[in-house]
């Protein structure tokens, strides 16, 4: 089935949830409509038709070179020529300077159309923000216009074979040259689009240690290391191999080797030993965009499941065959899929909108965006997985057959809860840092806003439960906070989404789909989250009541 971008739902969320028309210096309705319609055309016409070939053929490695399936280069050229990479980038570097939340609508569409392909612009968006905030004037001048245009995509190089989520254990080295450049030597793994044939040059942002640097994360620096040097010659780097993965086959996941010979030439981004601050700028951008990956996959899986359920006849009523969409349990699954998808979209767009307000000087919005980031990354990707799994169930046995396409969504969705910081790390961040951010007022302010606005008694009860759980976790030792972190994150996420959907359903322009989705979420999903309070507050003792070996 063909993909249809959910333009009307996007427009309503931008209006009722984000309040984009109230954004200082924000675009008028005509520009918003043009972006939404243009993004839909790009996703439907260029990216979506490549979904299957991206999965079945995928990226191919040969002697250090990675080739993409037929059609990908033309689609990327259309993306670049349409100016889509520049949408929310700073105007001084060739960008259009539009709100970050409009890029969310774009990536929502692209992730739904072709998740593996859409990972390419995700990393470039993060690279633009990192260089703009931390790069020297020379690096901005020489590299940002090309990354902003999309001509030179960017990557993020953190992970090493011995250093996964423990970034402080990395061993890649950087030695200074006399001209201010550095020579980089080391190996990085899991590098998304580290090599491909969609562009002539690729700009790698690489974490490394300099001589005499402190141990751990305090001694990490960030370097810009291009595939091609300014004189056009090849840098000393190569793609050693690409991974064979469960999903996102159209996204080459590369093992990159830097400095097999004299060392890959790179330039420092930000101060020496300041790499983690610069990298987290890029990573937080990527975390929000990976949350959109869950939204997009959920949207595509929902559309596919609804189309199948309406078409597939099974059983009879009054001696006439009926579509499975008429069966209560199938209808339950379809309703849940739509409610979760719409809720995830509302949460993600709301977070992007808070980032926009923070960029315009609203410090409170910046704190709220920090609280929302782990929710978007974790809950929205969890929703992508759940909805994709439900989509297979709706299809029945045919969902388990690759030809229907339903299985690909689950295979593609599964990685999103792992990369860019596992969802467990997001939960740990919520209870470890965000729970006490601004003296606790960052989270408490969100709770207060929800309490002041919500009308649904079930949501009021969940908000009260979140408030109690937050107080309990703040008074608990770290191990107990971590033990309850994931159920707590789910409670906070569902609370926030319930609030946003309730607002959406009350807004002018809400149609039957919106009101039904909001009603289902408040009636079914919110009470489920209430049941997580015990797990959030129970502590770690039970988890350690036996040795890990006893669980084998």
Short mmCIF file of C-alpha atoms in Angstrom, two decimals:
data_model
loop_
_atom_site.label_atom_id
_atom_site.label_comp_id
_atom_site.label_asym_id
_atom_site.label_seq_id
_atom_site.Cartn_x
_atom_site.Cartn_y
_atom_site.Cartn_z
CA UNK A 1 0.00 0.00 0.00
CA UNK A 2 1.13 3.54 -0.69
CA UNK A 3 2.07 5.92 2.12
CA UNK A 4 0.03 9.07 2.74
CA UNK A 5 1.60 11.78 4.88
CA UNK A 6 -0.72 12.75 7.79
CA UNK A 7 -0.73 16.43 6.83
CA UNK A 8 -4.00 17.38 8.50
CA UNK A 9 -2.96 15.82 11.81
CA UNK A 10 0.45 17.48 11.62
CA UNK A 11 -1.15 20.85 10.95
CA UNK A 12 -3.55 20.46 13.88
CA UNK A 13 -0.76 19.48 16.29
CA UNK A 14 1.40 22.39 15.15
CA UNK A 15 -1.51 24.71 15.87
CA UNK A 16 -3.13 23.28 19.00
CA UNK A 17 -0.15 21.66 20.77
CA UNK A 18 2.90 23.59 19.57
CA UNK A 19 1.09 26.94 19.06
CA UNK A 20 3.46 27.64 16.18
CA UNK A 21 1.55 30.82 15.32
CA UNK A 22 2.56 32.23 18.72
CA UNK A 23 6.26 31.44 18.20
CA UNK A 24 8.30 34.63 18.16
CA UNK A 25 9.42 35.22 14.59
CA UNK A 26 7.63 32.07 13.48
CA UNK A 27 6.31 31.44 9.98
CA UNK A 28 2.83 32.35 8.78
CA UNK A 29 0.24 29.73 7.92
CA UNK A 30 1.08 29.87 4.22
CA UNK A 31 4.70 28.87 4.85
CA UNK A 32 3.68 26.11 7.27
CA UNK A 33 1.28 24.69 4.70
CA UNK A 34 3.92 24.87 1.97
CA UNK A 35 6.42 22.97 4.12
CA UNK A 36 3.89 20.30 5.11
CA UNK A 37 2.67 19.78 1.55
CA UNK A 38 6.19 19.80 0.11
CA UNK A 39 7.50 17.35 2.72
CA UNK A 40 4.55 15.07 2.01
CA UNK A 41 5.27 15.13 -1.73
CA UNK A 42 8.95 14.34 -1.16
CA UNK A 43 8.20 11.47 1.23
CA UNK A 44 5.42 9.97 -0.85
CA UNK A 45 7.02 10.47 -4.25
CA UNK A 46 10.76 9.97 -3.66
CA UNK A 47 11.47 8.13 -0.40
CA UNK A 48 8.51 5.77 -0.01
CA UNK A 49 8.92 3.98 -3.37
CA UNK A 50 12.44 2.94 -2.27
CA UNK A 51 11.35 1.30 1.00
CA UNK A 52 11.30 -2.28 -0.28
CA UNK A 53 14.44 -2.12 -2.41
CA UNK A 54 16.24 -0.50 0.52
CA UNK A 55 15.26 -3.50 2.64
CA UNK A 56 15.81 -6.32 0.15
CA UNK A 57 18.92 -5.00 -1.63
CA UNK A 58 20.24 -2.65 1.03
CA UNK A 59 23.65 -1.03 1.24
CA UNK A 60 26.50 -3.08 -0.28
CA UNK A 61 30.18 -2.98 0.79
CA UNK A 62 33.04 -3.75 -1.59
CA UNK A 63 36.70 -3.05 -0.83
CA UNK A 64 36.01 -0.03 1.34
CA UNK A 65 33.25 1.42 -0.83
CA UNK A 66 29.53 1.35 0.00
CA UNK A 67 26.97 1.47 -2.81
CA UNK A 68 23.32 2.24 -2.25
CA UNK A 69 20.41 0.66 -4.16
CA UNK A 70 19.21 2.06 -7.47
CA UNK A 71 17.15 5.22 -7.03
CA UNK A 72 18.71 6.37 -3.77
CA UNK A 73 21.13 8.88 -5.30
CA UNK A 74 18.37 10.50 -7.35
CA UNK A 75 16.12 10.72 -4.29
CA UNK A 76 18.94 12.29 -2.25
CA UNK A 77 19.59 14.74 -5.08
CA UNK A 78 15.92 15.74 -4.97
CA UNK A 79 16.20 16.21 -1.21
CA UNK A 80 19.28 18.43 -1.61
CA UNK A 81 17.98 20.44 -4.56
CA UNK A 82 14.71 21.03 -2.73
CA UNK A 83 16.61 22.71 0.11
CA UNK A 84 15.21 20.31 2.70
CA UNK A 85 18.46 19.90 4.61
CA UNK A 86 18.55 23.67 5.14
CA UNK A 87 15.01 23.94 6.48
CA UNK A 88 15.79 24.81 10.13
CA UNK A 89 19.50 25.62 9.70
CA UNK A 90 20.86 29.10 10.54
CA UNK A 91 20.48 31.64 7.75
CA UNK A 92 24.09 32.83 8.13
CA UNK A 93 25.25 29.41 6.93
CA UNK A 94 22.82 29.13 4.03
CA UNK A 95 19.84 27.80 5.97
CA UNK A 96 16.26 28.96 5.87
CA UNK A 97 16.06 29.66 9.60
CA UNK A 98 12.60 28.12 9.98
CA UNK A 99 11.48 26.63 13.32
CA UNK A 100 13.03 23.34 14.38
CA UNK A 101 9.54 21.89 14.76
CA UNK A 102 8.96 22.14 11.00
CA UNK A 103 11.95 19.88 10.51
CA UNK A 104 10.14 17.48 12.86
CA UNK A 105 7.21 17.32 10.45
CA UNK A 106 9.63 16.68 7.58
CA UNK A 107 11.44 13.89 9.42
CA UNK A 108 8.15 12.40 10.63
CA UNK A 109 7.22 11.95 6.95
CA UNK A 110 10.64 10.69 5.84
CA UNK A 111 10.91 8.19 8.71
CA UNK A 112 7.49 6.81 7.80
CA UNK A 113 8.35 6.66 4.12
CA UNK A 114 11.78 5.06 4.42
CA UNK A 115 13.34 4.74 7.87
CA UNK A 116 16.75 3.50 6.78
CA UNK A 117 17.16 6.27 4.22
CA UNK A 118 15.93 8.94 6.64
CA UNK A 119 18.82 8.27 9.01
CA UNK A 120 21.16 10.14 6.65
CA UNK A 121 19.71 13.64 7.25
CA UNK A 122 19.26 12.93 10.98
CA UNK A 123 23.02 12.86 11.57
CA UNK A 124 23.58 15.92 9.38
CA UNK A 125 21.06 17.92 11.42
CA UNK A 126 22.99 17.12 14.56
CA UNK A 127 26.31 17.98 12.91
CA UNK A 128 24.96 21.38 11.86
CA UNK A 129 23.94 22.26 15.41
CA UNK A 130 27.21 20.99 16.92
CA UNK A 131 29.39 22.95 14.48
CA UNK A 132 27.26 26.07 14.73
CA UNK A 133 27.51 26.10 18.54
CA UNK A 134 31.05 24.82 19.04
CA UNK A 135 33.02 25.12 15.80
CA UNK A 136 35.63 27.77 14.96
CA UNK A 137 34.81 30.51 12.48
CA UNK A 138 37.07 28.79 9.94
CA UNK A 139 35.31 25.43 10.26
CA UNK A 140 31.91 27.10 10.02
CA UNK A 141 33.01 28.96 6.90
CA UNK A 142 34.54 25.92 5.19
CA UNK A 143 32.07 23.18 6.14
CA UNK A 144 28.72 24.41 7.40
CA UNK A 145 27.37 25.73 4.06
CA UNK A 146 28.05 22.37 2.42
CA UNK A 147 26.49 20.37 5.27
CA UNK A 148 23.52 22.76 5.40
CA UNK A 149 22.92 22.32 1.67
CA UNK A 150 23.10 18.54 2.01
CA UNK A 151 26.01 18.27 -0.42
CA UNK A 152 28.30 16.95 2.33
CA UNK A 153 26.39 14.79 4.85
CA UNK A 154 27.67 14.55 8.41
CA UNK A 155 28.23 11.62 10.77
CA UNK A 156 28.76 11.04 14.49
CA UNK A 157 31.65 8.80 15.60
CA UNK A 158 31.48 7.81 19.28
CA UNK A 159 31.36 4.06 19.72
CA UNK A 160 34.41 1.78 19.72
CA UNK A 161 34.65 -2.01 20.09
CA UNK A 162 35.53 -1.75 23.79
CA UNK A 163 33.49 1.39 24.49
CA UNK A 164 29.74 1.24 23.88
CA UNK A 165 27.62 3.39 26.14
CA UNK A 166 30.75 3.91 28.29
CA UNK A 167 32.13 6.67 26.06
CA UNK A 168 34.88 7.43 28.57
CA UNK A 169 36.59 4.14 27.68
CA UNK A 170 37.38 5.16 24.09
CA UNK A 171 40.97 4.80 22.85
CA UNK A 172 41.10 6.74 19.56
CA UNK A 173 44.06 9.14 19.69
CA UNK A 174 44.69 12.59 18.26
CA UNK A 175 48.22 14.00 17.85
CA UNK A 176 48.76 17.70 17.08
CA UNK A 177 50.40 18.94 13.89
CA UNK A 178 52.37 22.17 13.59
CA UNK A 179 49.70 23.82 11.43
CA UNK A 180 46.88 23.51 13.96
CA UNK A 181 45.44 20.31 12.51
CA UNK A 182 45.51 16.92 14.24
CA UNK A 183 46.23 13.35 13.16
CA UNK A 184 43.53 10.90 14.23
CA UNK A 185 44.15 7.17 14.72
CA UNK A 186 41.60 4.63 15.91
CA UNK A 187 38.59 2.50 15.06
CA UNK A 188 34.93 3.42 15.40
CA UNK A 189 31.96 1.07 15.07
CA UNK A 190 28.22 1.50 14.48
CA UNK A 191 28.77 4.61 12.34
CA UNK A 192 25.55 5.39 10.50
CA UNK A 193 26.22 6.34 6.87
CA UNK A 194 29.95 6.40 7.57
CA UNK A 195 30.50 5.60 3.88
CA UNK A 196 28.15 5.70 0.87
CA UNK A 197 27.95 6.86 -2.74
CA UNK A 198 25.22 9.49 -2.31
CA UNK A 199 27.69 12.37 -1.93
CA UNK A 200 31.27 13.10 -2.91
CA UNK A 201 32.39 14.14 0.56
CA UNK A 202 31.35 13.07 4.09
CA UNK A 203 32.10 15.13 7.20
CA UNK A 204 32.85 12.94 10.22
CA UNK A 205 32.69 14.28 13.77
CA UNK A 206 35.03 12.03 15.76
CA UNK A 207 35.69 11.74 19.49
CA UNK A 208 39.33 11.14 20.43
CA UNK A 209 41.90 11.64 23.21
CA UNK A 210 44.74 14.12 22.98
CA UNK A 211 48.18 13.60 24.61
CA UNK A 212 48.03 13.95 28.39
CA UNK A 213 44.24 14.13 28.47
CA UNK A 214 42.50 13.17 31.75
CA UNK A 215 40.94 9.74 32.03
CA UNK A 216 37.25 9.20 31.40
CA UNK A 217 34.90 11.60 29.68
CA UNK A 218 36.79 14.67 30.98
CA UNK A 219 39.63 13.89 28.57
CA UNK A 220 37.67 13.58 25.34
CA UNK A 221 37.89 16.04 22.45
CA UNK A 222 35.84 16.35 19.27
CA UNK A 223 37.35 16.59 15.79
CA UNK A 224 36.02 17.30 12.33
CA UNK A 225 37.55 14.73 9.98
CA UNK A 226 36.43 14.96 6.33
CA UNK A 227 36.53 12.11 3.84
CA UNK A 228 38.19 14.49 1.37
CA UNK A 229 40.76 17.07 2.46
CA UNK A 230 40.47 20.72 1.37
CA UNK A 231 42.82 20.08 -1.56
CA UNK A 232 40.53 17.32 -2.83
CA UNK A 233 42.80 14.43 -1.85
CA UNK A 234 41.55 11.42 0.11
CA UNK A 235 41.96 11.54 3.88
CA UNK A 236 43.52 8.58 5.72
CA UNK A 237 40.26 6.89 6.64
CA UNK A 238 38.26 3.98 5.29
CA UNK A 239 35.19 1.86 5.85
CA UNK A 240 36.44 -1.57 6.93
CA UNK A 241 33.03 -3.25 6.70
CA UNK A 242 29.31 -2.75 7.24
CA UNK A 243 27.14 -4.64 9.71
CA UNK A 244 24.56 -7.28 8.76
CA UNK A 245 21.52 -6.18 10.71
CA UNK A 246 17.99 -7.20 11.66
CA UNK A 247 16.54 -4.10 9.98
CA UNK A 248 17.25 -0.66 8.49
CA UNK A 249 19.16 -2.40 5.69
CA UNK A 250 19.19 0.82 3.67
CA UNK A 251 21.28 2.50 6.38
CA UNK A 252 24.94 1.39 6.13
CA UNK A 253 26.24 0.83 9.65
CA UNK A 254 29.98 1.13 9.21
CA UNK A 255 33.19 0.10 10.93
CA UNK A 256 35.48 3.08 10.31
CA UNK A 257 39.27 2.99 10.56
CA UNK A 258 41.12 6.27 10.99
CA UNK A 259 44.85 6.56 10.41
CA UNK A 260 45.94 3.25 8.90
CA UNK A 261 48.95 5.12 7.51
CA UNK A 262 50.07 8.60 8.65
CA UNK A 263 46.85 9.52 10.43
CA UNK A 264 43.56 11.04 9.33
CA UNK A 265 43.73 14.84 9.30
CA UNK A 266 41.16 16.57 11.47
CA UNK A 267 40.47 19.87 13.21
CA UNK A 268 39.38 20.48 16.78
CA UNK A 269 35.71 21.37 17.37
CA UNK A 270 35.42 23.39 20.56
CA UNK A 271 38.15 23.42 23.22
CA UNK A 272 40.51 20.55 23.88
CA UNK A 273 38.90 18.10 26.36
CA UNK A 274 35.53 19.72 25.62
CA UNK A 275 34.32 17.02 23.29
CA UNK A 276 31.47 15.69 25.39
CA UNK A 277 29.71 19.05 25.57
CA UNK A 278 29.91 19.40 21.79
CA UNK A 279 28.89 15.82 21.18
CA UNK A 280 25.89 16.04 23.50
CA UNK A 281 24.65 18.97 21.43
CA UNK A 282 24.61 16.63 18.46
CA UNK A 283 23.33 13.66 20.45
CA UNK A 284 20.34 15.47 21.97
CA UNK A 285 19.36 16.62 18.49
CA UNK A 286 19.64 13.02 17.28
CA UNK A 287 17.66 11.69 20.25
CA UNK A 288 14.68 13.86 19.39
CA UNK A 289 14.92 12.81 15.75
CA UNK A 290 15.18 9.12 16.69
CA UNK A 291 11.99 9.60 18.70
CA UNK A 292 10.43 10.71 15.42
CA UNK A 293 11.63 7.45 13.93
CA UNK A 294 9.23 5.70 16.30
CA UNK A 295 6.46 8.10 15.28
CA UNK A 296 7.05 7.60 11.57
CA UNK A 297 7.22 3.81 11.72
CA UNK A 298 4.07 3.75 13.86
CA UNK A 299 2.27 5.89 11.28
CA UNK A 300 3.29 3.66 8.37
CA UNK A 301 2.43 0.47 10.28
CA UNK A 302 -0.96 1.89 11.27
CA UNK A 303 -1.85 2.90 7.73
CA UNK A 304 -0.85 -0.53 6.44
CA UNK A 305 -2.84 -2.35 9.14
CA UNK A 306 -5.99 -0.29 8.65
CA UNK A 307 -5.90 -0.80 4.88
CA UNK A 308 -5.49 -4.56 5.32
CA UNK A 309 -8.19 -4.82 7.99
CA UNK A 310 -10.73 -3.03 5.81
CA UNK A 311 -9.91 -5.20 2.79
CA UNK A 312 -9.53 -8.60 4.47
CA UNK A 313 -12.83 -10.49 4.84
CA UNK A 314 -13.11 -13.06 7.62
CA UNK A 315 -16.26 -14.38 9.28
CA UNK A 316 -19.88 -13.53 8.55
CA UNK A 317 -22.65 -11.33 9.81
CA UNK A 318 -26.17 -11.97 8.55
CA UNK A 319 -24.59 -14.57 6.26
CA UNK A 320 -22.45 -11.93 4.56
CA UNK A 321 -18.64 -11.77 4.82
CA UNK A 322 -17.33 -8.94 6.96
CA UNK A 323 -13.94 -7.22 7.02
CA UNK A 324 -11.79 -8.03 10.01
CA UNK A 325 -11.90 -4.34 10.89
CA UNK A 326 -15.42 -5.02 12.17
CA UNK A 327 -14.26 -7.56 14.76
CA UNK A 328 -13.93 -5.99 18.23
CA UNK A 329 -10.41 -7.23 18.99
CA UNK A 330 -9.09 -6.07 15.63
CA UNK A 331 -10.83 -2.74 16.13
CA UNK A 332 -9.18 -2.54 19.55
CA UNK A 333 -5.75 -2.99 17.98
CA UNK A 334 -6.42 -0.44 15.24
CA UNK A 335 -7.71 2.09 17.75
CA UNK A 336 -4.71 1.54 19.99
CA UNK A 337 -2.31 1.92 17.08
CA UNK A 338 -3.85 5.23 16.03
CA UNK A 339 -4.05 6.60 19.59
CA UNK A 340 -0.44 5.71 20.40
CA UNK A 341 0.82 7.07 17.09
CA UNK A 342 -1.01 10.37 17.45
CA UNK A 343 0.11 10.67 21.05
CA UNK A 344 3.74 10.05 20.14
CA UNK A 345 3.54 12.67 17.40
CA UNK A 346 2.04 15.22 19.79
CA UNK A 347 4.77 14.57 22.38
CA UNK A 348 7.60 14.81 19.86
CA UNK A 349 6.32 17.99 18.20
CA UNK A 350 5.71 19.58 21.59
CA UNK A 351 9.34 18.90 22.56
CA UNK A 352 10.63 20.35 19.28
CA UNK A 353 8.49 23.42 19.88
CA UNK A 354 10.02 23.90 23.33
CA UNK A 355 13.49 23.79 21.73
CA UNK A 356 12.35 26.56 19.37
CA UNK A 357 11.16 28.68 22.25
CA UNK A 358 14.41 28.12 24.12
CA UNK A 359 16.37 29.27 21.06
CA UNK A 360 14.37 32.49 21.20
CA UNK A 361 15.37 33.15 24.80
CA UNK A 362 12.74 31.31 26.87
CA UNK A 363 14.84 29.68 29.59
CA UNK A 364 11.86 27.81 31.03
CA UNK A 365 11.17 26.22 27.67
CA UNK A 366 14.79 25.12 27.52
CA UNK A 367 14.44 23.33 30.86
CA UNK A 368 11.22 21.71 29.73
CA UNK A 369 12.89 20.52 26.52
CA UNK A 370 15.57 18.86 28.65
CA UNK A 371 12.90 17.00 30.62
CA UNK A 372 11.05 16.01 27.46
CA UNK A 373 14.06 14.74 25.50
CA UNK A 374 14.38 11.35 27.28
CA UNK A 375 10.60 10.94 27.10
CA UNK A 376 10.56 11.49 23.34
CA UNK A 377 13.54 9.26 22.68
CA UNK A 378 12.36 6.40 24.90
CA UNK A 379 8.56 6.44 24.86
CA UNK A 380 8.14 7.29 21.18
CA UNK A 381 10.53 4.54 20.10
CA UNK A 382 8.79 2.07 22.42
CA UNK A 383 5.55 3.06 20.73
CA UNK A 384 7.08 2.49 17.31
CA UNK A 385 7.93 -1.07 18.34
CA UNK A 386 4.54 -1.76 19.93
CA UNK A 387 2.56 -0.37 17.02
CA UNK A 388 4.67 -2.22 14.46
CA UNK A 389 4.12 -5.44 16.41
CA UNK A 390 0.37 -4.82 16.56
CA UNK A 391 0.44 -4.23 12.82
CA UNK A 392 1.75 -7.74 12.29
CA UNK A 393 -0.95 -9.11 14.59
CA UNK A 394 -3.67 -7.36 12.61
CA UNK A 395 -2.39 -9.03 9.46
CA UNK A 396 -2.45 -12.43 11.17
CA UNK A 397 -0.29 -15.07 9.51
CA UNK A 398 0.21 -12.81 6.51
CA UNK A 399 1.91 -10.29 8.76
CA UNK A 400 4.67 -12.81 9.40
CA UNK A 401 5.25 -13.12 5.66
CA UNK A 402 7.78 -10.60 4.39
CA UNK A 403 5.89 -9.86 1.18
CA UNK A 404 3.14 -7.98 3.01
CA UNK A 405 5.66 -5.44 4.33
CA UNK A 406 4.32 -5.48 7.88
CA UNK A 407 7.32 -7.37 9.25
CA UNK A 408 9.81 -4.81 7.95
CA UNK A 409 8.34 -2.12 10.16
CA UNK A 410 9.04 -4.17 13.30
CA UNK A 411 12.55 -5.08 12.13
CA UNK A 412 13.28 -1.43 11.36
CA UNK A 413 11.73 -0.13 14.58
CA UNK A 414 13.63 -2.40 16.95
CA UNK A 415 16.96 -0.56 16.81
CA UNK A 416 15.48 2.82 17.74
CA UNK A 417 15.17 1.94 21.43
CA UNK A 418 18.88 1.00 21.46
CA UNK A 419 20.95 3.56 19.57
CA UNK A 420 21.57 7.19 20.54
CA UNK A 421 21.55 6.05 24.16
CA UNK A 422 19.44 3.04 25.07
CA UNK A 423 16.00 3.71 26.49
CA UNK A 424 17.28 2.46 29.82
CA UNK A 425 19.88 5.24 29.70
CA UNK A 426 17.08 7.71 28.95
CA UNK A 427 15.19 6.52 32.02
CA UNK A 428 18.36 6.80 34.11
CA UNK A 429 18.82 10.35 32.83
CA UNK A 430 15.26 11.21 33.82
CA UNK A 431 15.64 10.08 37.44
CA UNK A 432 19.34 10.90 37.75
CA UNK A 433 19.46 14.42 36.35
CA UNK A 434 16.09 15.65 35.11
CA UNK A 435 14.26 14.79 38.33
CA UNK A 436 16.37 17.38 40.15
CA UNK A 437 16.88 19.82 37.27
CA UNK A 438 16.47 23.43 38.38
CA UNK A 439 15.97 22.23 41.94
CA UNK A 440 13.19 19.90 40.78
CA UNK A 441 11.16 22.75 39.30
CA UNK A 442 11.66 21.63 35.69
CA UNK A 443 9.60 18.47 36.17
CA UNK A 444 7.33 19.96 38.82
CA UNK A 445 6.46 22.80 36.45
CA UNK A 446 5.31 20.29 33.83
CA UNK A 447 3.18 18.52 36.43
CA UNK A 448 1.71 21.83 37.57
CA UNK A 449 0.78 22.86 34.02
CA UNK A 450 -0.97 19.54 33.49
CA UNK A 451 -2.83 19.80 36.80
CA UNK A 452 -3.99 23.29 35.91
CA UNK A 453 -5.39 22.35 32.52
CA UNK A 454 -6.55 18.74 32.46
CA UNK A 455 -10.19 17.91 32.93
CA UNK A 456 -10.22 14.12 32.69
CA UNK A 457 -10.35 12.53 36.15
CA UNK A 458 -8.28 9.53 35.06
CA UNK A 459 -5.52 11.85 33.95
CA UNK A 460 -5.82 13.82 37.18
CA UNK A 461 -5.29 10.56 39.09
CA UNK A 462 -2.23 9.66 37.01
CA UNK A 463 -0.76 13.13 37.52
CA UNK A 464 -1.19 12.73 41.27
CA UNK A 465 0.52 9.34 41.09
CA UNK A 466 3.44 10.80 39.13
CA UNK A 467 3.82 13.53 41.75
CA UNK A 468 3.95 10.93 44.54
CA UNK A 469 6.40 8.73 42.61
CA UNK A 470 8.64 11.70 41.90
CA UNK A 471 8.77 12.58 45.61
CA UNK A 472 9.50 8.95 46.52
CA UNK A 473 12.33 8.66 43.98
CA UNK A 474 13.89 11.95 45.05
CA UNK A 475 14.08 10.63 48.60
CA UNK A 476 15.48 7.23 47.51
CA UNK A 477 19.10 6.11 47.13
CA UNK A 478 20.44 6.01 43.54
CA UNK A 479 20.05 2.25 43.11
CA UNK A 480 16.35 2.44 44.03
CA UNK A 481 15.79 5.41 41.71
CA UNK A 482 17.37 3.46 38.84
CA UNK A 483 15.32 0.36 39.62
CA UNK A 484 12.11 2.36 39.22
CA UNK A 485 13.32 4.59 36.41
CA UNK A 486 11.70 2.85 33.43
CA UNK A 487 8.17 2.55 34.81
CA UNK A 488 8.49 6.12 36.04
CA UNK A 489 9.51 7.33 32.57
CA UNK A 490 6.48 5.58 31.11
CA UNK A 491 4.18 7.17 33.68
CA UNK A 492 5.53 10.66 32.98
CA UNK A 493 5.32 10.11 29.22
CA UNK A 494 1.73 8.87 29.32
CA UNK A 495 0.75 11.70 31.66
CA UNK A 496 2.21 14.27 29.26
CA UNK A 497 0.72 12.66 26.17
CA UNK A 498 -2.71 12.40 27.79
CA UNK A 499 -2.57 16.13 28.52
CA UNK A 500 -1.60 16.97 24.95
CA UNK A 501 -4.23 14.70 23.39
CA UNK A 502 -6.91 16.12 25.64
CA UNK A 503 -5.90 19.59 24.46
CA UNK A 504 -5.86 18.40 20.85
CA UNK A 505 -9.36 16.90 21.11
CA UNK A 506 -10.75 20.17 22.48
CA UNK A 507 -9.20 22.26 19.74
CA UNK A 508 -11.01 23.77 16.80
CA UNK A 509 -10.57 21.47 13.81
CA UNK A 510 -10.39 18.22 15.76
CA UNK A 511 -12.04 15.52 13.63
CA UNK A 512 -13.50 12.12 14.53
CA UNK A 513 -10.12 10.43 14.30
CA UNK A 514 -8.58 12.87 16.78
CA UNK A 515 -11.41 12.74 19.30
CA UNK A 516 -11.62 8.94 19.14
CA UNK A 517 -7.86 8.56 19.56
CA UNK A 518 -7.80 10.92 22.53
CA UNK A 519 -10.77 9.20 24.16
CA UNK A 520 -9.18 5.77 23.75
CA UNK A 521 -5.87 6.98 25.16
CA UNK A 522 -7.51 8.49 28.24
CA UNK A 523 -9.75 5.47 28.79
CA UNK A 524 -7.21 2.68 28.23
CA UNK A 525 -3.59 3.83 28.15
CA UNK A 526 -3.73 6.28 31.08
CA UNK A 527 -5.16 3.67 33.51
CA UNK A 528 -2.46 1.21 32.40
CA UNK A 529 0.19 3.74 33.40
CA UNK A 530 -1.41 4.09 36.82
CA UNK A 531 -0.55 0.44 37.40
CA UNK A 532 3.16 1.19 37.04
CA UNK A 533 3.34 3.23 40.24
CA UNK A 534 4.16 0.21 42.39
CA UNK A 535 7.07 -0.77 40.15
CA UNK A 536 8.37 2.80 40.06
CA UNK A 537 8.46 3.02 43.86
CA UNK A 538 9.36 -0.56 44.85
CA UNK A 539 13.13 -0.13 44.94
CA UNK A 540 15.94 -2.48 43.93
CA UNK A 541 15.88 -5.10 46.70
CA UNK A 542 13.76 -7.60 44.79
CA UNK A 543 15.91 -7.23 41.66
CA UNK A 544 18.98 -8.32 43.63
CA UNK A 545 17.28 -10.97 45.75
CA UNK A 546 19.08 -13.69 43.77
CA UNK A 547 22.35 -13.79 41.87
CA UNK A 548 22.16 -13.21 38.14
CA UNK A 549 23.29 -16.80 37.52
CA UNK A 550 20.12 -18.05 39.21
CA UNK A 551 18.08 -16.45 36.46
CA UNK A 552 19.70 -18.53 33.70
#
